[in-house]
Amino acid sequence: MLQSLTRLVALAAAVIPQVLAAGPTDSYTDADPAQSGYLPNHNMDPAVVDSSEFGLLWSTKYNNLEQFYAKPLVYTPNAGGPQIVFIASSQNWIRTMNAKTGAALNARQVHTPFLQAEIGCTDIPNTIGIIGTPVIDPATDIAYFFAKTYIPNFRTAGNTGVFNGVYYFHGVNVNTLEDVFPPVLIDGSQSDNAPAKYFVGGVILQRPALTQIGSVVYGGFGGHCDLFNYTGVIIGVDVNQKKVVTNFAVESGPLVPQTNVWNQNGGGGEGGVWMSGMALATDGANRLFWVSGNGVAHENQGVPASGSSGCKTLGEAAVNLAVGEGGKLSLTDYFQPYDYQGMDGGDQDFGSGGVALLDPGTFKGTGVSKIAVTSGKNGKIYILNANNLGGYKLGPGQTDGIIQTIVTNKAVFGGVGSYPLEGGYIYSTPVGYPTYVYKLGFSGAGVPVFSQVGRTPEASAGRVGVGIPVITTNQGKEGTAILWMCDPDAGLRAWHAVPGSDGLLKRINIPQVNGLNKFQRPAFGDSRLYVTDAQGTLYCLGSPVNLPLTCSSPVNFGSVALGSSATQTVSCTANIPITRISDVTVGDAHFEVSNNDLPQGAIAKGATFTFPVKWNLETTTVSNAQNASYGNTAPGIKSTALTLQTINGVEGYSTKFPISLTGTQVSQKPFLVIAPITVDYSGVVITDPDNIPTVSLPFVISNAGVGPMTITGYAFTNDELDNNPDYTNVTFGQQPYILGEGFSSNNLPRVGTVIPGGGEISVDSMFTPTAIGTYNSYFFVYSDGGKAFTILEGSASTAPVANFSISTSEGGWLPEQNIIMDFGKVAPGSTSSRQIRICNEGGSVLQISKSKPPNGVFRPEDPNALHESQDIPVNSCAYATVLFVTNAEQPNSPDQTFTNSWTLNTDDINFGVHEVQITGTVVSRKIGPTNPTGSPVYGYLGCYHDVKPAGRLLVPQVYADNQNTNGRCQTVCNNGKYVFSGTEYQTECYCGNTPPANVYKSDEIFCNYGCSGDSSETCGGLQVGAGGFISIYYDPTRFTPSDNDTVGTGPGSGAPQTVKQVGNYNYLGCYSEATQGRALSGKTPAIPADGTTLESCEASCQGYQYFGVEFANECYCGNTINAGSVAQASDDVDTNGCSMLCGGNQTEYCGGANRIEMYQLNASAPVPTGTPTDPTSPTTPTGGPSNPASIGAWDYLGCYTEGTIGRALSGKINPVPGATLTNELCAAACTGFSYFGTEFSGECYCGNTFGAGAVVAIDGGCSMTCNGNAQEYCGGPNRLTTYKLNTTSTSTSSATGTTAASATATVPAGPAIKSTISTWGYYGCMTEGTNGRALSGLLNPVGGATLTLEICAAACAGYTYFGTEYSGECYCGNTFGAGSILATGGNDAAASGCSMLCNGDQLEYCGGPNRLSTYKVNPTLATSNSTATTGTTTGTTGGISTSASTSATPTLAGPITVQTLAGYTYLGCYSEATNNRALSDLQNPLAAVNVSVEACSAACSKYTFFGVEYVSHL
């Protein structure tokens, strides 16, 4: 019986011509290309599987929440080596592993997966990546698959979102998992038969397994719970051309909706192709078979149509597409059930099961050369002619014109499996029922007819996800068939595939695995199989590798007649030394073997032996008594297991070796068989007493003997058979012939009919009830080959009636017509619940035909509640509890209304689709000041990362204490009329008017510190290595949050704004300063006492073409915009730099650092440009200009940049006229200040400190000569020629003279780390703490605006440490808070992060964002100041090299080596010992932070030596 195996290989070769490159036991596609479910080539021997030698070989669990909907593939690479397993996951991971051992080979994530939360459909939870099973091309070692992911900002703004979802097609080398060509983007491809439709990956799902025909790989696409605007399509990608070559739309034509609104449900026509993951079936004849789901449009409206009519609306249809030139697809044939519109309305997807093309060598008959089988949710199995599918309403009475409809009234997901041997069988597993077995028979005209002949004893899971039947044989041998089923509850199951005489399949006990993932079927390798469970675990089951023998198996006895016997010889070879064979057992006593025929002693490795086995039927007689037990004497194929038990000479090998025995038992006499033993017509629903439906089912009368059999009579009874029943003979008068009350037949063979040996007759029986009730009949057939009976049973009842209701918050129930589930207002962080109830008030079982529950904040408590295909008995109810699980959130957060839905339908024809609208509002706690309406003044803006380079996101800090709450902070900020309020580090409150940039907005999980005054509130947070986070609130009347950080505009908004019109001037834009002078040089009005405003500047510049404001308080006028001044591209103030608030009006922007808010007198006038003419540059005398080393009591400090937030020097601005400016005039005008600087040839500035961001200009730039002296430099564009007062200097210079640069004059260096401050030594750059401040003894004891290291040190007297942060913050403490550590980067200010200059001294560093410049008290430091000198001191403290400017500023000496101390004398710097510590008696007696030379000497007072090491080790 090797014909079927040969046919299978030939069929696969036609689909992928180079198939012979694959290993003989590989599974490089999902099952077989025809989707028949029959796999003969994997060495699955039932004798081995049904023994202890078959077990779990290995299992592997992968990522959290990673699942495998795509089935594993098993493949042997062309280069040889072991078989591998290829798997692809919902997280877009692909992996390979050794098929035998499970050892990982390669793994790769090809894309970020699509998020299930985006779509609201829970069919596939968590992530959606690679869902359809890939296909491997055995000619090239390339695996092909589709992967769902995102392209950020592809169709809409954002990194994710449904509309940014896309599909890529991949080809990867299975040996390396590397792409063999760039992934092909499917999105945007237009449908061949509907060009207005184009592919949008976010709204569609690739569920079916892939199919390869030649160089084109095909995949089917459906929807996500029928949401969004989608159309089912078949996509074909040519792997040679690397592009989409065909796109066939299921729904096309003028009747189909066509909109371009992506989220419009039903907007594309639907008709999804999903088939519970089955592949598109192909028979190698360049055609594809598939089934579709619900469609929106209905071209067929009652008028019969042939399958070649070219129907364009192919929803609820079985379809045959021709594969044309270049892989193009076109419609050849289709079948659409006569009641397909009702199936649409009840969501009874035809397409929940795929198409199985049966083996044409067995499954054929009169007028039918190839059979296709499909089934779906509607409880029918359709037997189709694959070459003429059936069109629409072409059958009798405009029903279905197909071979056969098997009505089960049981929903099927996933299709059928088949077994072409032993007469031919198909298998179907409805949800919640056993697997039913149907045997091929024939009508009197020879037309194929399937009859139910058996079932499994066990039922499948009562929920969606039951797998697809698969049947294996051992090398195509009859009697070795195994039926495999994957179950979402019971795991993997197996049975002998042919029913016994009792109509049941015999269970094969295999190792238990967890409930398997939805719609799975095993993938097979060489005597091994692979399945995945719902938790993402991959299992490998098989026979042990270490078998002691290799024997011929199965042993086939052929046909043996009853009354005779046959003997076969078993041949075995020892794989290892065997001490002896200890025993032999056989499962059926008719098979005889003697221990005397076995080797009696030791068997050497490699030795061969044989022994005979006899199948003895010499004394066996025919017995067809139903329910007969041992003996199994009915004719037919028999099989059993023979097991050799060995005592091995080598450990680690099995001690049992099973061998399959099989043969066909033949009766020379006629032998009557009737199947099935029960014909179950299920329930008939009576809705109209005058029009009662009829259910038809076949049964088969067969002759299992060799001789002809004559039928001698029929009778029936409904009495108990063991209670002297009364029989009624069947008479052949007028049709139909009565087979019992309610049962009849039109083609029952007449008495005297002769059935030849091995022949059979299929009888079409009908059940037509006359009233509501239960019916049964024991129907007997009499013949000269014995008698047999079958039980006919059915019931009739009224229709199911669904009653629907939703619970109230009080525990009651809303009226049935109310489909809104409203949770009302709930508190953040709470869980609320409501219930949905569906009751059956009718007379028959009610089934839920559609159920799409919500997911997210609304979700069912039990995921299996009200599931699809769930049955609700008469007078019973089913319930589902819906939870509303809300997240905790900050006070004053905006009320959030959440919505979702649960879509439900039942088979109550009057029920209809119920889309339960679920809603609820999360209302946060209200705190802080309120406005006149009672609403909070401040709303929650978010958690922000407080690491802005220029300083805090919000300034100023208004307090820091242990009574901090968000409400208190908001009150303080409201009193100060601030737009923003923020809390950080539990204790700190900040206010501000500048909107925080969205770039700093962070996930709420980072703001996790409880407020010091109320731990139930969150006041910022801190992450190690990332810095601090601040909880920010805002005044919604003065600020409008958006993606661009926009602020409210319009008069009276209160929020800072860019004013578009001031008086008779219109806003022109944010301009940079000029490159050779001021952008506007006509006039520089004085700064008003109460600060500059746009209005004051406009008034001062009347008569000029332009006015501009800069640095918050500076006003400039002019008639031209000078060279180099250009408009900035962005309108965003944080981007263009015009972000400073006006000094006289904090609701207006007045330019920024070197940025001018520019206004023009007449908006329609062109913008003039030119070179600076006001003032003109003086002629430079021969010899060139220079920088005087000193001017009177002032020493040259260097060329400095302007500040980044304000002026570098802001104590006095332009105190002298610019037209005659010299450095000497500026110095005289700046008497009383510590610094002066000149800029732009004619500007003079004085100050005691440098503004933030003003630093030594590395690139120079002070190249503009003074207007009053061309021999001196007076700064440049945004550069200041800077001098510092030298209090020790006694030299003076003439007001008009110039002091030449001295050869010995030293230009002071820029800012540096000071090694000592008074009695404090530099400790290092420390990070902030993880659960609080690094130093928390005293917070900000001094004002931040003038902060220096010296001021902070003085304020922290009495503490061990002080630290400065963010230029203006001072902290004191005796210990460091948890998580505060030395920052990486050492003495490099930029690398460590301590790179912000002190507000009060621009030559000192005062920490940085979440970094503290830290000092530790050191009593040994000299307390007297050293002589003031100009230069730089360097030193090393705490392992950190430091330098500090000492120009004209007294500083302490650097670190010293203490020579004598309390009885100890310094001995020297020693190396450590080579095998231990140099000093090992007492180690580290002090805490590291308290180590000093003095402390160590005291701790070691009893020892001769002590030493210190690594800064803090003793």
PDB file of N, CA and C in Angstrom, residues 86 110 273 286 298 498 551 595 620 696 725 776 810 915 1011 1188 1203 1365 1408 1418:
ATOM      1  N   PHE A  86      12.498  25.000  12.930  1.00  0.00           N
ATOM      2  CA  PHE A  86      12.404  26.443  12.676  1.00  0.00           C
ATOM      3  C   PHE A  86      11.081  26.924  13.265  1.00  0.00           C
ATOM      4  N   VAL A 110      13.206  39.984  13.973  1.00  0.00           N
ATOM      5  CA  VAL A 110      13.268  40.671  12.689  1.00  0.00           C
ATOM      6  C   VAL A 110      12.660  42.065  12.738  1.00  0.00           C
ATOM      7  N   VAL A 273      -9.745  35.999   5.017  1.00  0.00           N
ATOM      8  CA  VAL A 273      -9.242  34.642   4.797  1.00  0.00           C
ATOM      9  C   VAL A 273      -8.368  34.299   5.989  1.00  0.00           C
ATOM     10  N   ASN A 286      -1.543  24.228 -10.451  1.00  0.00           N
ATOM     11  CA  ASN A 286      -1.570  25.688 -10.564  1.00  0.00           C
ATOM     12  C   ASN A 286      -2.920  26.261 -10.155  1.00  0.00           C
ATOM     13  N   HIS A 298     -23.485  41.315  -1.095  1.00  0.00           N
ATOM     14  CA  HIS A 298     -24.098  40.051  -1.501  1.00  0.00           C
ATOM     15  C   HIS A 298     -24.571  40.158  -2.950  1.00  0.00           C
ATOM     16  N   VAL A 498      -8.515   3.979  13.109  1.00  0.00           N
ATOM     17  CA  VAL A 498      -9.662   3.240  12.579  1.00  0.00           C
ATOM     18  C   VAL A 498     -10.522   2.766  13.747  1.00  0.00           C
ATOM     19  N   CYS A 551      14.839  -3.760  14.295  1.00  0.00           N
ATOM     20  CA  CYS A 551      14.076  -4.903  13.793  1.00  0.00           C
ATOM     21  C   CYS A 551      13.149  -4.461  12.674  1.00  0.00           C
ATOM     22  N   ASN A 595       9.177 -18.246  23.106  1.00  0.00           N
ATOM     23  CA  ASN A 595      10.499 -17.871  23.645  1.00  0.00           C
ATOM     24  C   ASN A 595      11.588 -18.807  23.138  1.00  0.00           C
ATOM     25  N   THR A 620     -10.728 -19.926  14.642  1.00  0.00           N
ATOM     26  CA  THR A 620     -11.537 -18.723  14.835  1.00  0.00           C
ATOM     27  C   THR A 620     -12.738 -18.764  13.893  1.00  0.00           C
ATOM     28  N   SER A 696     -31.107  14.815   7.046  1.00  0.00           N
ATOM     29  CA  SER A 696     -30.703  13.595   6.331  1.00  0.00           C
ATOM     30  C   SER A 696     -29.304  13.183   6.746  1.00  0.00           C
ATOM     31  N   PRO A 725     -38.558  -7.092  22.995  1.00  0.00           N
ATOM     32  CA  PRO A 725     -39.150  -5.993  22.223  1.00  0.00           C
ATOM     33  C   PRO A 725     -40.128  -6.495  21.165  1.00  0.00           C
ATOM     34  N   ASN A 776     -36.324   7.581  18.914  1.00  0.00           N
ATOM     35  CA  ASN A 776     -35.265   6.612  18.678  1.00  0.00           C
ATOM     36  C   ASN A 776     -35.862   5.345  18.078  1.00  0.00           C
ATOM     37  N   GLU A 810     -25.935  48.198  41.695  1.00  0.00           N
ATOM     38  CA  GLU A 810     -26.603  47.734  42.915  1.00  0.00           C
ATOM     39  C   GLU A 810     -26.861  46.235  42.903  1.00  0.00           C
ATOM     40  N   GLU A 915     -23.540  44.713  20.301  1.00  0.00           N
ATOM     41  CA  GLU A 915     -22.255  45.337  20.598  1.00  0.00           C
ATOM     42  C   GLU A 915     -22.408  46.125  21.888  1.00  0.00           C
ATOM     43  N   CYS A1011       5.345  62.004  48.612  1.00  0.00           N
ATOM     44  CA  CYS A1011       5.615  63.335  49.158  1.00  0.00           C
ATOM     45  C   CYS A1011       5.905  63.231  50.653  1.00  0.00           C
ATOM     46  N   PRO A1188      45.412  94.968  26.219  1.00  0.00           N
ATOM     47  CA  PRO A1188      46.284  95.390  27.334  1.00  0.00           C
ATOM     48  C   PRO A1188      46.252  94.347  28.439  1.00  0.00           C
ATOM     49  N   GLY A1203      26.334  84.927  27.988  1.00  0.00           N
ATOM     50  CA  GLY A1203      25.594  83.919  28.736  1.00  0.00           C
ATOM     51  C   GLY A1203      24.551  83.222  27.876  1.00  0.00           C
ATOM     52  N   GLU A1365      25.073  72.005  43.403  1.00  0.00           N
ATOM     53  CA  GLU A1365      24.387  71.339  42.289  1.00  0.00           C
ATOM     54  C   GLU A1365      23.638  72.394  41.478  1.00  0.00           C
ATOM     55  N   GLY A1408      26.104  69.865  38.645  1.00  0.00           N
ATOM     56  CA  GLY A1408      25.442  69.747  37.355  1.00  0.00           C
ATOM     57  C   GLY A1408      24.085  69.108  37.566  1.00  0.00           C
ATOM     58  N   ASN A1418      38.246  68.705  56.387  1.00  0.00           N
ATOM     59  CA  ASN A1418      39.556  68.123  56.661  1.00  0.00           C
ATOM     60  C   ASN A1418      40.265  69.011  57.670  1.00  0.00           C
TER      61      ASN A1418
END
